[in-house]
Short mmCIF file of C-alpha atoms and ligand atoms in Angstrom, two decimals:
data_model
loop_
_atom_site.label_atom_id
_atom_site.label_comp_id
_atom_site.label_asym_id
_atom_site.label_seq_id
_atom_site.Cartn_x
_atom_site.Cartn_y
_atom_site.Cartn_z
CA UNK A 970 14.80 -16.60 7.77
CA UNK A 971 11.25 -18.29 6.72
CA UNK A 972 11.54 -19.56 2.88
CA UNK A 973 8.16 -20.05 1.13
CA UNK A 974 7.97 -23.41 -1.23
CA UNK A 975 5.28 -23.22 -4.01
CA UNK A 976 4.23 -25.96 -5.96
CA UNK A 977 3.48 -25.72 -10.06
CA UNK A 978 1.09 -25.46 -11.43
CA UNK A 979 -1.20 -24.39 -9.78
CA UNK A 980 -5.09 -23.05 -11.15
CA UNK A 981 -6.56 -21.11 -8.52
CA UNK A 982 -10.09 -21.31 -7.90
CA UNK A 983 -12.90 -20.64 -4.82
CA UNK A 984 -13.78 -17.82 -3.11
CA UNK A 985 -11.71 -15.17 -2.45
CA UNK A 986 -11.69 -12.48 0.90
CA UNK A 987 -9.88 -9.38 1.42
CA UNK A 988 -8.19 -8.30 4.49
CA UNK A 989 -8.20 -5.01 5.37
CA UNK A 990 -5.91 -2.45 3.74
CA UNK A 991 -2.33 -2.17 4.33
CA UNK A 992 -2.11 1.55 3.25
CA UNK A 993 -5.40 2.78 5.01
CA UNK A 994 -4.68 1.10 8.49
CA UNK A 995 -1.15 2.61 8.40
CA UNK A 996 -2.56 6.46 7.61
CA UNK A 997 -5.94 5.90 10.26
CA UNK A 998 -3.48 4.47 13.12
CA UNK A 999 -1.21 7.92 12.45
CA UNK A 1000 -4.77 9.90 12.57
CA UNK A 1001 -5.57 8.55 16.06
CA UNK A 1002 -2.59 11.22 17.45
CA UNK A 1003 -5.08 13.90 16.09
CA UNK A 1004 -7.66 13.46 19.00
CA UNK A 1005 -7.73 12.91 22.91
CA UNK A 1006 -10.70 9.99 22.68
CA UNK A 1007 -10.76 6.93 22.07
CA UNK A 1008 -11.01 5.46 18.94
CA UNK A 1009 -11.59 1.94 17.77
CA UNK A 1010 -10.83 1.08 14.12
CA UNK A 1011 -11.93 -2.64 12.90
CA UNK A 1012 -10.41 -4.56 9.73
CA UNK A 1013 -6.75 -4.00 10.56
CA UNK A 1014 -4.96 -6.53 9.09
CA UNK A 1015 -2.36 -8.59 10.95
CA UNK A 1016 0.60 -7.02 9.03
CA UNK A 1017 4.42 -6.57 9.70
CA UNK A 1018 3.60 -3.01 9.27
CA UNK A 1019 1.33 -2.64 11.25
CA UNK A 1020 2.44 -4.15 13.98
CA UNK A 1021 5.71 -1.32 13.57
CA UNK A 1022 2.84 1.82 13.71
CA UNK A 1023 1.05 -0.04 16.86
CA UNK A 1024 4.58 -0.18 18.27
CA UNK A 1025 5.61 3.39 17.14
CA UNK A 1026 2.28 4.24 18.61
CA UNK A 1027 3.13 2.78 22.08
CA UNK A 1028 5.89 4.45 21.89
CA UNK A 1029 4.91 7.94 21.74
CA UNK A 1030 2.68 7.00 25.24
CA UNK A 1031 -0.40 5.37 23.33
CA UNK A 1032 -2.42 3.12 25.21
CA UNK A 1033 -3.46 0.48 22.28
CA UNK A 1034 -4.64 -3.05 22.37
CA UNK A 1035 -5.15 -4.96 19.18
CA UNK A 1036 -7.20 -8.14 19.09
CA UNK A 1037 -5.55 -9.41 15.78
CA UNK A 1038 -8.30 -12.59 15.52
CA UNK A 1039 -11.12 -9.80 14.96
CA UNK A 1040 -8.54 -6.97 13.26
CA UNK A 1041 -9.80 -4.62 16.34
CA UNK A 1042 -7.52 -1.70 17.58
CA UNK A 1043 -8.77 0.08 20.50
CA UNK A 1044 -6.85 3.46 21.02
CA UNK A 1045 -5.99 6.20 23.35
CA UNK A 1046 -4.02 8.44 22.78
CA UNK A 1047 -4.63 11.23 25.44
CA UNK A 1048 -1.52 9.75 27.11
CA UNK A 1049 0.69 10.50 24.41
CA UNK A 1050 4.07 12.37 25.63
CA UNK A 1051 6.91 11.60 22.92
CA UNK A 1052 6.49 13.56 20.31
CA UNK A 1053 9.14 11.41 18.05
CA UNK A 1054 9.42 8.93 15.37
CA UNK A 1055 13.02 7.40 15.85
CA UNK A 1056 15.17 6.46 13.04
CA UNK A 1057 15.50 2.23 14.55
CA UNK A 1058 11.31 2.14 13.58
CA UNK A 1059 11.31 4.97 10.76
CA UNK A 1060 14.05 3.21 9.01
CA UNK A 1061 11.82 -0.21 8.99
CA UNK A 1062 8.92 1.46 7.58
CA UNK A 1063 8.51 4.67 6.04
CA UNK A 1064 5.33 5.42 6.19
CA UNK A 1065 6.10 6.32 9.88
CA UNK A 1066 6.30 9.97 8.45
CA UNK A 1067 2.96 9.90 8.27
CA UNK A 1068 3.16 10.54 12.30
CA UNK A 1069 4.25 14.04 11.12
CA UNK A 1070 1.48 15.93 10.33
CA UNK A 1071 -0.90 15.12 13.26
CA UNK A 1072 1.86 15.62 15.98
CA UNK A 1073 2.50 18.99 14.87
CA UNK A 1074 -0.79 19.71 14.31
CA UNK A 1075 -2.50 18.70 17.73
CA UNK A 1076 1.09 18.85 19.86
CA UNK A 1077 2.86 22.17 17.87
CA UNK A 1078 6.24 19.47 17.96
CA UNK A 1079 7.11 16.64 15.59
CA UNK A 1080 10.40 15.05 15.64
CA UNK A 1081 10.66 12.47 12.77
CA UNK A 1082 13.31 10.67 11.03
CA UNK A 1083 14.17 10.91 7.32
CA UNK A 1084 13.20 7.68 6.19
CA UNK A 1085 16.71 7.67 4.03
CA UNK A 1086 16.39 5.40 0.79
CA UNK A 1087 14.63 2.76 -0.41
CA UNK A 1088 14.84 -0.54 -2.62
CA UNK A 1089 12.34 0.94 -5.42
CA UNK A 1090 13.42 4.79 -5.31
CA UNK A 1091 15.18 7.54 -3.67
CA UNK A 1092 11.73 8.35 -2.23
CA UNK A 1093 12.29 11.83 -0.57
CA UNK A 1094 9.70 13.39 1.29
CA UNK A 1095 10.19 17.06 0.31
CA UNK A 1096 6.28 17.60 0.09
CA UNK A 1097 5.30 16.30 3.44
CA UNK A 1098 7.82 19.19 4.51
CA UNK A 1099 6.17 21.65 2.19
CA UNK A 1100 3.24 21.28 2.96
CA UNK A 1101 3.34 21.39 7.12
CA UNK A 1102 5.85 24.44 6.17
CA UNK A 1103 2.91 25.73 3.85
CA UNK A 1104 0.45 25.50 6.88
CA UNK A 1105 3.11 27.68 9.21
CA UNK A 1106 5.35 25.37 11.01
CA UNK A 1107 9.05 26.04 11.35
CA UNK A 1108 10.94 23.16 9.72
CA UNK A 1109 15.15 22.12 10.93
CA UNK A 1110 16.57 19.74 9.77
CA UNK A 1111 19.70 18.12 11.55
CA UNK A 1112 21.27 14.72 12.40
CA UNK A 1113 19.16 12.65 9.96
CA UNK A 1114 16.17 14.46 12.11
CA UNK A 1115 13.28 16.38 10.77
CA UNK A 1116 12.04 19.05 14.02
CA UNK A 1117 8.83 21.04 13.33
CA UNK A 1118 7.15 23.34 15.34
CA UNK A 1119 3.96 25.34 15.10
CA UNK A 1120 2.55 26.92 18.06
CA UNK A 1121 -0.92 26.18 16.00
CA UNK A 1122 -0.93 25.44 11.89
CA UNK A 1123 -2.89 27.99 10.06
CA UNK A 1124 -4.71 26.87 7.07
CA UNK A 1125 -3.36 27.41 3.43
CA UNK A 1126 -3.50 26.88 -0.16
CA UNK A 1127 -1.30 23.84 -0.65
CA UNK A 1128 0.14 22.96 -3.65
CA UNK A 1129 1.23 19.55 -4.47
CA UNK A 1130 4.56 19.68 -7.05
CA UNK A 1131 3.91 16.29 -7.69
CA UNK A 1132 1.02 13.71 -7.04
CA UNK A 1133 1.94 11.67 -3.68
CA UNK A 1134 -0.19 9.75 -1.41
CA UNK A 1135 1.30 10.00 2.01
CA UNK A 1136 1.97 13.53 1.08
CA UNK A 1137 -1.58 14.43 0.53
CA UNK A 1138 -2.32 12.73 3.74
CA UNK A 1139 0.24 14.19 5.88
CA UNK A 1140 -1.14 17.64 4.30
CA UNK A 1141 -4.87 16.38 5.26
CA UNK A 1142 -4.33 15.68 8.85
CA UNK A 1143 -2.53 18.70 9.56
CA UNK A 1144 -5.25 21.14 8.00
CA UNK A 1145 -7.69 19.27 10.25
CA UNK A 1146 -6.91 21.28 13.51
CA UNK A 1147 -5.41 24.38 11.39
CA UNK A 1148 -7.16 27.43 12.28
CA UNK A 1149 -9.15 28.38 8.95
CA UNK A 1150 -9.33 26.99 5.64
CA UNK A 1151 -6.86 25.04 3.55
CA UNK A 1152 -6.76 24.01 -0.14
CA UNK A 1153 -4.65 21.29 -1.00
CA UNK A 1154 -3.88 21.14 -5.14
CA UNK A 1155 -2.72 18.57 -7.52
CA UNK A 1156 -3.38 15.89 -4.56
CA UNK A 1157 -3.20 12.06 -4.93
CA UNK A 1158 -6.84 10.83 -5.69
CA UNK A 1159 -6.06 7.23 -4.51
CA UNK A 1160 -9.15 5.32 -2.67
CA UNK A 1161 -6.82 4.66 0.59
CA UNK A 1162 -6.84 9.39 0.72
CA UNK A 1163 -10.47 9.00 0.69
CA UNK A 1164 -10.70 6.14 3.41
CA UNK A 1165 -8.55 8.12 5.27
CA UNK A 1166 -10.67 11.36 4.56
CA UNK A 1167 -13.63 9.66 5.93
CA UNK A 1168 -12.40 8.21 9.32
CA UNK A 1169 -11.58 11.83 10.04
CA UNK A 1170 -14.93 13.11 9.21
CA UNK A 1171 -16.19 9.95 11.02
CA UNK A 1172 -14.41 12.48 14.22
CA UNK A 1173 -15.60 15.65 13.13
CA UNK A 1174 -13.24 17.02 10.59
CA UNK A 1175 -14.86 18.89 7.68
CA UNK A 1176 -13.45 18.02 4.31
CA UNK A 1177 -14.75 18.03 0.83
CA UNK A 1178 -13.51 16.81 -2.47
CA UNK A 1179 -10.84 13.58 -1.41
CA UNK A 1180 -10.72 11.88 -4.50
CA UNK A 1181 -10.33 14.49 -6.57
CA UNK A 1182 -7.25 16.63 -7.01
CA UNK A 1183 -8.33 19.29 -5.64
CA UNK A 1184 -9.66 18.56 -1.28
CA UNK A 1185 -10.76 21.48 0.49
CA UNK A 1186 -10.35 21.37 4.74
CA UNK A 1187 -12.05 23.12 6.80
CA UNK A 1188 -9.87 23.31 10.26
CA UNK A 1189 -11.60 22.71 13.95
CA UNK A 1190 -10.43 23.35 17.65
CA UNK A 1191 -9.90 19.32 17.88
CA UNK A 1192 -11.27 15.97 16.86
CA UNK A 1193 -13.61 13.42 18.58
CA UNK A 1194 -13.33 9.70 18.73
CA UNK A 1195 -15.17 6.84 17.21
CA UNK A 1196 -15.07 3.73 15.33
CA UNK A 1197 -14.01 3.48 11.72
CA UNK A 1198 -13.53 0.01 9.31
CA UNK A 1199 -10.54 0.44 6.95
CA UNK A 1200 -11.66 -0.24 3.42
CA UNK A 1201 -10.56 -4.07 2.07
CA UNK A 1202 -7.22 -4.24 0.13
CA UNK A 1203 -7.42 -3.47 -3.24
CA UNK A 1204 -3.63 -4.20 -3.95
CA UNK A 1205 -4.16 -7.56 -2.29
CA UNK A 1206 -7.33 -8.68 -4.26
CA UNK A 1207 -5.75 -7.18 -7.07
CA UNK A 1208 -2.47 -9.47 -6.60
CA UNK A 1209 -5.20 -12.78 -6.15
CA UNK A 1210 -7.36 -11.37 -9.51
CA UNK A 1211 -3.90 -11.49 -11.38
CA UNK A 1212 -3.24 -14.67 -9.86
CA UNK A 1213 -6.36 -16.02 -11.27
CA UNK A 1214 -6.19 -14.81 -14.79
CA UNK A 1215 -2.48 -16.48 -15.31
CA UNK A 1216 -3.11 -19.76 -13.62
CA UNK A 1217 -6.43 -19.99 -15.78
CA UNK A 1218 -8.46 -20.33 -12.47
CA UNK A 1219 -11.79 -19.41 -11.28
CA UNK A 1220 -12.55 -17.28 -8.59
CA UNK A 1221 -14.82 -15.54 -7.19
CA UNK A 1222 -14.82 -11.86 -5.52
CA UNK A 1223 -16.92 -9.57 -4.38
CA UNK A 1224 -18.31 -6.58 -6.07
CA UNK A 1225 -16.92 -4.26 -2.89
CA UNK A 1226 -13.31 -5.44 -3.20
CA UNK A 1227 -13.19 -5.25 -6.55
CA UNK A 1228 -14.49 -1.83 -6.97
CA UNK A 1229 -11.39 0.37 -7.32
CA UNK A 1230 -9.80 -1.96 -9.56
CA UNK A 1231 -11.52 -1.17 -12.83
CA UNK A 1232 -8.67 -0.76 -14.71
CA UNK A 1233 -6.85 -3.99 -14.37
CA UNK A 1234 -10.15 -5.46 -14.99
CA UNK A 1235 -10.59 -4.00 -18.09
CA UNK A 1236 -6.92 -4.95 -19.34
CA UNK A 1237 -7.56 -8.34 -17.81
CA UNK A 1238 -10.30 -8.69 -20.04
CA UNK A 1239 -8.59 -7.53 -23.20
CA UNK A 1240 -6.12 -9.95 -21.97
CA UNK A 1241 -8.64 -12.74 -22.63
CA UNK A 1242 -10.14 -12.95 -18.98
CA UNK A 1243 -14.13 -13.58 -18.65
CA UNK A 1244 -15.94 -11.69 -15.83
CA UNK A 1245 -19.07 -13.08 -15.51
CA UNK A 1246 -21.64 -10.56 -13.03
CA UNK A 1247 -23.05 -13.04 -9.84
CA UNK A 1248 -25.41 -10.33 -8.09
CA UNK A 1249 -22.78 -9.42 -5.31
CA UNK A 1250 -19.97 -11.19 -6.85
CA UNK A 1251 -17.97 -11.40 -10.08
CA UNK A 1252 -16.41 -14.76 -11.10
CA UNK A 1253 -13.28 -14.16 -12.74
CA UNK A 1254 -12.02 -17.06 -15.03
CA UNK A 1255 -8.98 -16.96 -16.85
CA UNK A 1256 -8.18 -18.27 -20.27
CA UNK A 1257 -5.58 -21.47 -21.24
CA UNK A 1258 -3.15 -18.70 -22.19
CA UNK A 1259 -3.55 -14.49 -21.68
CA UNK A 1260 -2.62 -12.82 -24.91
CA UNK A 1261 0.09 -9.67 -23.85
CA UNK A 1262 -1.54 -6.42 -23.33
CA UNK A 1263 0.73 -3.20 -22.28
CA UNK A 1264 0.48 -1.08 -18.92
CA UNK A 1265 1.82 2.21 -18.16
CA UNK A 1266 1.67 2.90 -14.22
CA UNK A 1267 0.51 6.11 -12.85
CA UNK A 1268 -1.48 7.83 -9.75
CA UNK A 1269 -5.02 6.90 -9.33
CA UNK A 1270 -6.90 5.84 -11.28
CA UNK A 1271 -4.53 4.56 -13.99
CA UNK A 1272 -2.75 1.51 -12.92
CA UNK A 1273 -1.43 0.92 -9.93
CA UNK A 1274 2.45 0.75 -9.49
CA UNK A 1275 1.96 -1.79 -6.28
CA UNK A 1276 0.38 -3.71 -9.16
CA UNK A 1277 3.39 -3.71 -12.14
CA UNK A 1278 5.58 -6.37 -10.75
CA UNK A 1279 2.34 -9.15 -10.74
CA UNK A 1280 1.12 -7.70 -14.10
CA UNK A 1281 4.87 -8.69 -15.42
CA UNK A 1282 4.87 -12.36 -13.79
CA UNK A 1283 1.42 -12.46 -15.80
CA UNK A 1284 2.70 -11.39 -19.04
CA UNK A 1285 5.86 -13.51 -19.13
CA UNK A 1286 3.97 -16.27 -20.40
CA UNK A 1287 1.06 -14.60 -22.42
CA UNK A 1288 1.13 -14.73 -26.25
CA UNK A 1289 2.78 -11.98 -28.05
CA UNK A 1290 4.66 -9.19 -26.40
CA UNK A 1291 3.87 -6.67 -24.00
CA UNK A 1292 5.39 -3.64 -22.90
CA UNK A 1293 5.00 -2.35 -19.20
CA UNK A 1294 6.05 1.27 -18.36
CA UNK A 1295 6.90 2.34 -14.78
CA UNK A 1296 6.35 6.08 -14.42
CA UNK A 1297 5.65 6.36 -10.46
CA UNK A 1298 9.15 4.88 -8.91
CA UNK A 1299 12.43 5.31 -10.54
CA UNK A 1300 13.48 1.49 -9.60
CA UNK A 1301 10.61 -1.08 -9.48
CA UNK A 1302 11.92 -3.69 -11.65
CA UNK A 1303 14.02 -5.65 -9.27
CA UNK A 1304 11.71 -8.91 -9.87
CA UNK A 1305 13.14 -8.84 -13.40
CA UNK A 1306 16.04 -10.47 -12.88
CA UNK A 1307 14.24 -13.46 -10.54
CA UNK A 1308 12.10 -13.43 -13.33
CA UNK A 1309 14.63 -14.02 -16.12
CA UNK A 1310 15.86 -16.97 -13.10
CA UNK A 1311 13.02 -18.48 -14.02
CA UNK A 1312 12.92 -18.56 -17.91
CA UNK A 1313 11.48 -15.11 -18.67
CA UNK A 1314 12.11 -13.36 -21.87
CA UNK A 1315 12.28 -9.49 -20.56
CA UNK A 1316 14.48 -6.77 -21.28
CA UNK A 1317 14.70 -3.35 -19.70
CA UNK A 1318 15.30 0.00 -20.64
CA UNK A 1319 15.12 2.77 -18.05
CA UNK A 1320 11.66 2.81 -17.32
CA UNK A 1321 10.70 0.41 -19.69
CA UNK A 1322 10.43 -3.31 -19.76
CA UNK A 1323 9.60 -5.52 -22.88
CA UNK A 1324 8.21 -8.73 -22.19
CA UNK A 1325 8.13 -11.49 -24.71
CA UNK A 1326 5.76 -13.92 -23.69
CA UNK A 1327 7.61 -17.86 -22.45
CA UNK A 1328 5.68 -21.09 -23.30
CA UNK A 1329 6.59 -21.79 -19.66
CA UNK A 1330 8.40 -20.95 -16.63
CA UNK A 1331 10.68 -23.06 -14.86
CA UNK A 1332 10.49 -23.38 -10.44
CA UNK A 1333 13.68 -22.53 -9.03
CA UNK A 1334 15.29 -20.82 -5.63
CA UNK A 1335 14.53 -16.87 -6.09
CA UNK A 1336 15.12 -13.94 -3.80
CA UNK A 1337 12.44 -11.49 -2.49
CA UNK A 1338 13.94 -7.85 -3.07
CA UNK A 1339 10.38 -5.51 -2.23
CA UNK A 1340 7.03 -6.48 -1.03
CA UNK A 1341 5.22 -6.18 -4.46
CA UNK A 1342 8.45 -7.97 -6.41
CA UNK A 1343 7.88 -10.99 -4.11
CA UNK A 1344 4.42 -10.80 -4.32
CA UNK A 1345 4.97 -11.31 -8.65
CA UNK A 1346 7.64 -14.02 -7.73
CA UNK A 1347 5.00 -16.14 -5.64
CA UNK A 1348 2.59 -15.59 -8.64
CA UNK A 1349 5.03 -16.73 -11.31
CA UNK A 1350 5.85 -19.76 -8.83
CA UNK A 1351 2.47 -20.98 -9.26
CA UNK A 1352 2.68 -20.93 -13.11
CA UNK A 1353 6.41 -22.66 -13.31
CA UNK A 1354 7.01 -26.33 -13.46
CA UNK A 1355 8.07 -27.85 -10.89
CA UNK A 1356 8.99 -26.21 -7.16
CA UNK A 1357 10.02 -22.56 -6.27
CA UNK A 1358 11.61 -21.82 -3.29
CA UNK A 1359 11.14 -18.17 -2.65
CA UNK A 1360 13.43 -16.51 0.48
CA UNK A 1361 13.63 -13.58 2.27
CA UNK A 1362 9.36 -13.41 2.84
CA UNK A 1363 9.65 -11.63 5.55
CA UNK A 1364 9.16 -8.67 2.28
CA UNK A 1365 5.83 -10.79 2.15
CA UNK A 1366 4.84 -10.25 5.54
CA UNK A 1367 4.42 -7.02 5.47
CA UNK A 1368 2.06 -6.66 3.12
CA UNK A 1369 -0.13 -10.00 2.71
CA UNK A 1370 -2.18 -11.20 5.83
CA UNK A 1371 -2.07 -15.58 6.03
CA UNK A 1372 -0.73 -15.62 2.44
CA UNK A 1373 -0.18 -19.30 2.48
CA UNK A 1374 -3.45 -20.04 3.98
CA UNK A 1375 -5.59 -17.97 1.11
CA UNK A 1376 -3.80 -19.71 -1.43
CA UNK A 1377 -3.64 -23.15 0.03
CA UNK A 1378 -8.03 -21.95 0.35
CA UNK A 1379 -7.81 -21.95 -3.93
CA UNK A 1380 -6.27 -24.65 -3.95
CA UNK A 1381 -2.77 -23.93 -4.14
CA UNK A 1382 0.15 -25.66 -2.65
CA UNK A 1383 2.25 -23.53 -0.52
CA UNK A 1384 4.38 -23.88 2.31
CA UNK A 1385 6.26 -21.68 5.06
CA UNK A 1386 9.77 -23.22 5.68
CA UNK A 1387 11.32 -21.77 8.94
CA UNK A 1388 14.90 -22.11 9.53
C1 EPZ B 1141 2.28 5.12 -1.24
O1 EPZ B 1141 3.66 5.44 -1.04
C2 EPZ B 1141 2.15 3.63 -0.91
N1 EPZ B 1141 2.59 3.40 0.46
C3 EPZ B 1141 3.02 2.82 -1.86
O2 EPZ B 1141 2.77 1.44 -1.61
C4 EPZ B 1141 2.60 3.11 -3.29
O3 EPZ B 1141 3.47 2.45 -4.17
C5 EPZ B 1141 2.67 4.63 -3.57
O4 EPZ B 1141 1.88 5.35 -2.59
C6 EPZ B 1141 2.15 4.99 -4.94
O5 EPZ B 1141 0.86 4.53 -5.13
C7 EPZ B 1141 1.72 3.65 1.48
O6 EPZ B 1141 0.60 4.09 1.31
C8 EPZ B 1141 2.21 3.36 2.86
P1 EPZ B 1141 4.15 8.66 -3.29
P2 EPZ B 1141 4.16 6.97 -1.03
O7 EPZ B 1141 4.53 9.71 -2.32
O8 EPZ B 1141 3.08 7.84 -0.52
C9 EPZ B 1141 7.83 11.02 -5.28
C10 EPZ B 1141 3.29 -0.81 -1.19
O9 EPZ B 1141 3.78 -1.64 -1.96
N2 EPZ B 1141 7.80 11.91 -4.11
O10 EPZ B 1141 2.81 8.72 -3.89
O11 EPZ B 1141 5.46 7.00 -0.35
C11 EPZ B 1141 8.24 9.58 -4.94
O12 EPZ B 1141 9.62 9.44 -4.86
C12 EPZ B 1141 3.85 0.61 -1.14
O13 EPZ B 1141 2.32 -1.04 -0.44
C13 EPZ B 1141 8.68 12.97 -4.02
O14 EPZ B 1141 9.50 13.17 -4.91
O15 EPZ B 1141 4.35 7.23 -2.59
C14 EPZ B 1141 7.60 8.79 -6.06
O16 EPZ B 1141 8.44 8.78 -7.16
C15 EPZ B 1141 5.14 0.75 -1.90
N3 EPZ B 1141 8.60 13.80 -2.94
C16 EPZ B 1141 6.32 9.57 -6.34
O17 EPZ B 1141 6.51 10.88 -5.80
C17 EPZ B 1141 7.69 13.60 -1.92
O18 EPZ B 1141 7.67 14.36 -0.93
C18 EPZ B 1141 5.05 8.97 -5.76
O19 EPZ B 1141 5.29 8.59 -4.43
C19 EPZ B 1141 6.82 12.51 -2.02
C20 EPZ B 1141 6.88 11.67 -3.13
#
C-alpha cells in the first residue's frame, strides 16, 4: 500500500487549479442511465471513484470511454441490460445508490445494494427509499438487496425528513421521466444538486428552484443527450485555500472556484487571512500565525462537513482556542487522534471538539482513516517539523486528482512511496 512522505514546513504559494468535482461527476455519470443518447460530459476528474461508477456503468451494459488526459467521458447507454448495483462495487463506494433513481425511473427495475456502514456514520439511506416510494414504486427489501419496481413513477410532493444530498438527487432524477409534476421539500441546496440540475436540463428535463429547498420537476416521456462540464471542486480548492492560510503561503485562485466557498472565506479572514481582489483571481495570503475562530458544520451554505477535518489541522496551531461542532455526521473526528500523534491539544465531546492552539506540530507516521481525515493529516504534515509519513492514501485517491503533483506545483515537498 502507497505511503505519502511530506516534508515540513512547507508555505504554499503559486497558482492554484481545480479539477473537476468529485460529487458532481459521480451524480451526472448516474444521470446518463436516464436517456438512450449519447452523452459526453468533460472535467471528470481522474478519481478512484470514479473510475468505480465508469466500471459500475460498464457493468450495467454501458458503452463508455474515458480519455482521463482531457477528463472526457463519452457515453451510451442505450445498451444498458443489468439493471443492478452489486454489493462487491456498492460496498466500495456508496454513492453507487445514486444508480437508483434513474434505473427505476427510465427501466421500471432497480436492484441496488445497501451500502451497509461507514467510517464517519451509520449513513442509512431511508430517504432515497422514500422518496422513489413517494413517486409510486414498490420497494422489497431482502438479502442486503434493495428491489424497486414502477411500471412508470408518477410525480409527487416529496418531502425530505432531513436535508441530504444524494437523497435530493436520487429524488431529482426520478421525477425527471415521472408522469406529471413533483415537489421535492426541505431538499439539500448544495452547488453539486444544482450542477446536477443543470446537466439534466442541458437534456431536456424541466426543473426550477435547485438551490433552494424547495425544486419543482416537471416530468417528460424521456431525456436527450448532450455535453455537460462538471463544475470545479469546491471541497478540493477549499482543502488547498486552508492549506494556504496555515502554512502562511500565497496563492492564487480563481474567482470561479472560489465562488461557493464564501463562508470559509469569511472565517479565514477573521482568522487573520488577507484576500486581496486580482480581476479574475483572488490572492489568498496567510498570516505568521491564524488566531482560532469556531465552526459549526451544516448543509449548504453553512460550512461544509467535507471541510471540518482541514479546518481542525488549521486550528491546532492558531492562537487561542477554537471550538469546531460537527452536526452533519455522527463520527467525523477520526483525524483527532492522528492529530493528537502529532502534538495537538484537542479534546472531544460527542459532537464537539475543543482545540487549543500548539506552538507547533511534530512529523510523524499517521494513518489515513476517511478521505477528508487524510486530506487534514497531509495539511497538518506540511505545518509539522520534520517528516510525516502518512499511509493508507489510497483514502486520498479517491478524492484528490495528482495530489502530490499540485502541491509539489506550490512548492511543497511530497512524495508517493509504493511498496
Ligand atoms: C454527500 O453525501 C457527499 N457525498 C459527502 O461527501 C458529504 O459529506 C455529504 O453529502 C454532506 O455534504 C457525495 O456527494 C458522493 P447526506 P450524502 O445524505 O449525500 C443522514 C466526501 O468527503 N441521512 O447529505 O451521503 C446521513 O446519515 C463525501 O466527498 C439519513 O439519515 O450525505 C447524514 O447524517 C463524504 N438518511 C445526513 O443525513 C438518508 O436517507 C446528511 O447526509 C440520507 C441521509
Amino acid at each position: 500500500m502507497d505511503t505519502l512522505l511530506i516534508e515540513g514546513v512547507a508555505r504554499l504559494a503559486g497558482d492554484f487549479h481545480a479539477s473537476g468535482a468529485k460529487n458532481a461527476a459521480l451524480p451526472c455519470l448516474a444521470a446518463t442511465l436516464l436517456t438512450s443518447q449519447p452523452v459526453r460530459l468533460r472535467n471528470v476528474p481522474a478519481l478512484r471513484d470514479i473510475r468505480t461508477m465508469t466500471a459500475l456503468l460498464a457493468e450495467m451494459g454501458a458503452r463508455l470511454v474515458w480519455d482521463e488526459a482531457t477528463g472526457t467521458v463519452d457515453i451510451d447507454c442505450s445498451g444498458v441490460f443489468r439493471l443492478e448495483a452489486p454489493y462487491d462495487l456498492v460496498r466500495t463506494m456508496r454513492a453507487s445508490v445514486l444508480c437508483l433513481g434513474p434505473l427505476v425511473a427510465r427501466y421500471g427495475h432497480a436492484r441496488v445494494s445497501l451500502p451497509g456502514g461507514c467510517a464517519i456514520g451509520e449513513r442509512p439511506i431511508d430517504q432515497h427509499l422514500a422518496a422513489v416510494e413517494a413517486l409510486g414504486a414498490r420497494i422489497d427489501l431482502s438479502h442486503g438487496y434493495v428491489d424497486a419496481r414502477a411500471r412508470r413513477l408518477v410525480g409527487a410532493r416529496i418531502p425530505m425528513e432531513m436535508v441530504t444530498v444524494t437523497g435530493t438527487m436520487n429524488a431529482a432524477m426520478a421525477a425527471t421521466l415521472a408522469r406529471g409534476e413533483s415537489v421535492i421539500e426541505n431538499a439539500a441546496c448544495e452547488p453539486e444538486v444544482v450542477d446536477l440540475c443543470d446537466f439534466l436540463r442541458a437534456m431536456g428535463a424541466e426543473i426550477e428552484g435547485d438551490g433552494s429547498p424547495t425544486i419543482h420537476i416537471q416530468g417528460c416521456e424521456e431525456l436527450a443527450g448532450g455535453e455537460f462540464p462538471v463544475m470545479a471542486d469546491r471541497i478540493e480548492a477549499g482543502t488547498y485555500l486552508i492549506g494556504c492560510a496555515m502554512t502562511g503561503g500565497r496563492v492564487c485562485f480563481t474567482k470561479e472556484e472560489l465562488r461557493h466557498l464564501h463562508l470559509p472565506l469569511d472565517l479565514l479572514t477573521r482568522a487573520g487571512v488577507h484576500v486581496a481582489d486580482e480581476d479574475e483571481a483572488w490572492v489568498v495570503t496567510g498570516p505568521e500565525r491564524l488566531t482560532a475562530v469556531d465552526v459549526t458544520t451544516a448543509p449548504y451554505p453553512a460550512f461544509p462537513t467535507d471541510l471540518q477535518a482541514q479546518w481542525m489541522a488549521a486550528m491546532a496551531t492558531a492562537d487561542g482556542v477554537s471550538v469546531v461542532r460537527e452536526e452533519v455526521f455522527e463520527n467525523r473526528f477520526m483525524h483527532v487522534s492522528e492529530l493528537l500523534r502529532m502534538g495537538a491539544d484537542i479534546r472531544v465531546d460527542g459532537s464537539t471538539a475543543v482545540v487549543r492552539g500548539v506552538p507547533a506540530l511534530s512529523g510523524a507516521p499517521v494513518m489515513a482513516t476517511d478521505l477528508r481525515a487524510s486530506a487534514s493529516l497531509v495539511l497538518a504534515g506540511l505545518i509539522a517539523r520534520g517528516e510525516t509519513r502518512l499511509s493508507r492514501i489510497y483514502h486520498l485517491d479517491r478524492g484528490y486528482e495528482r495530489l502530490e503533483e499540485k502541491l509539489a506545483a506550490l512548492g511543497a515537498r511530497v512524495v508517493r512511496e509504493g511498496s
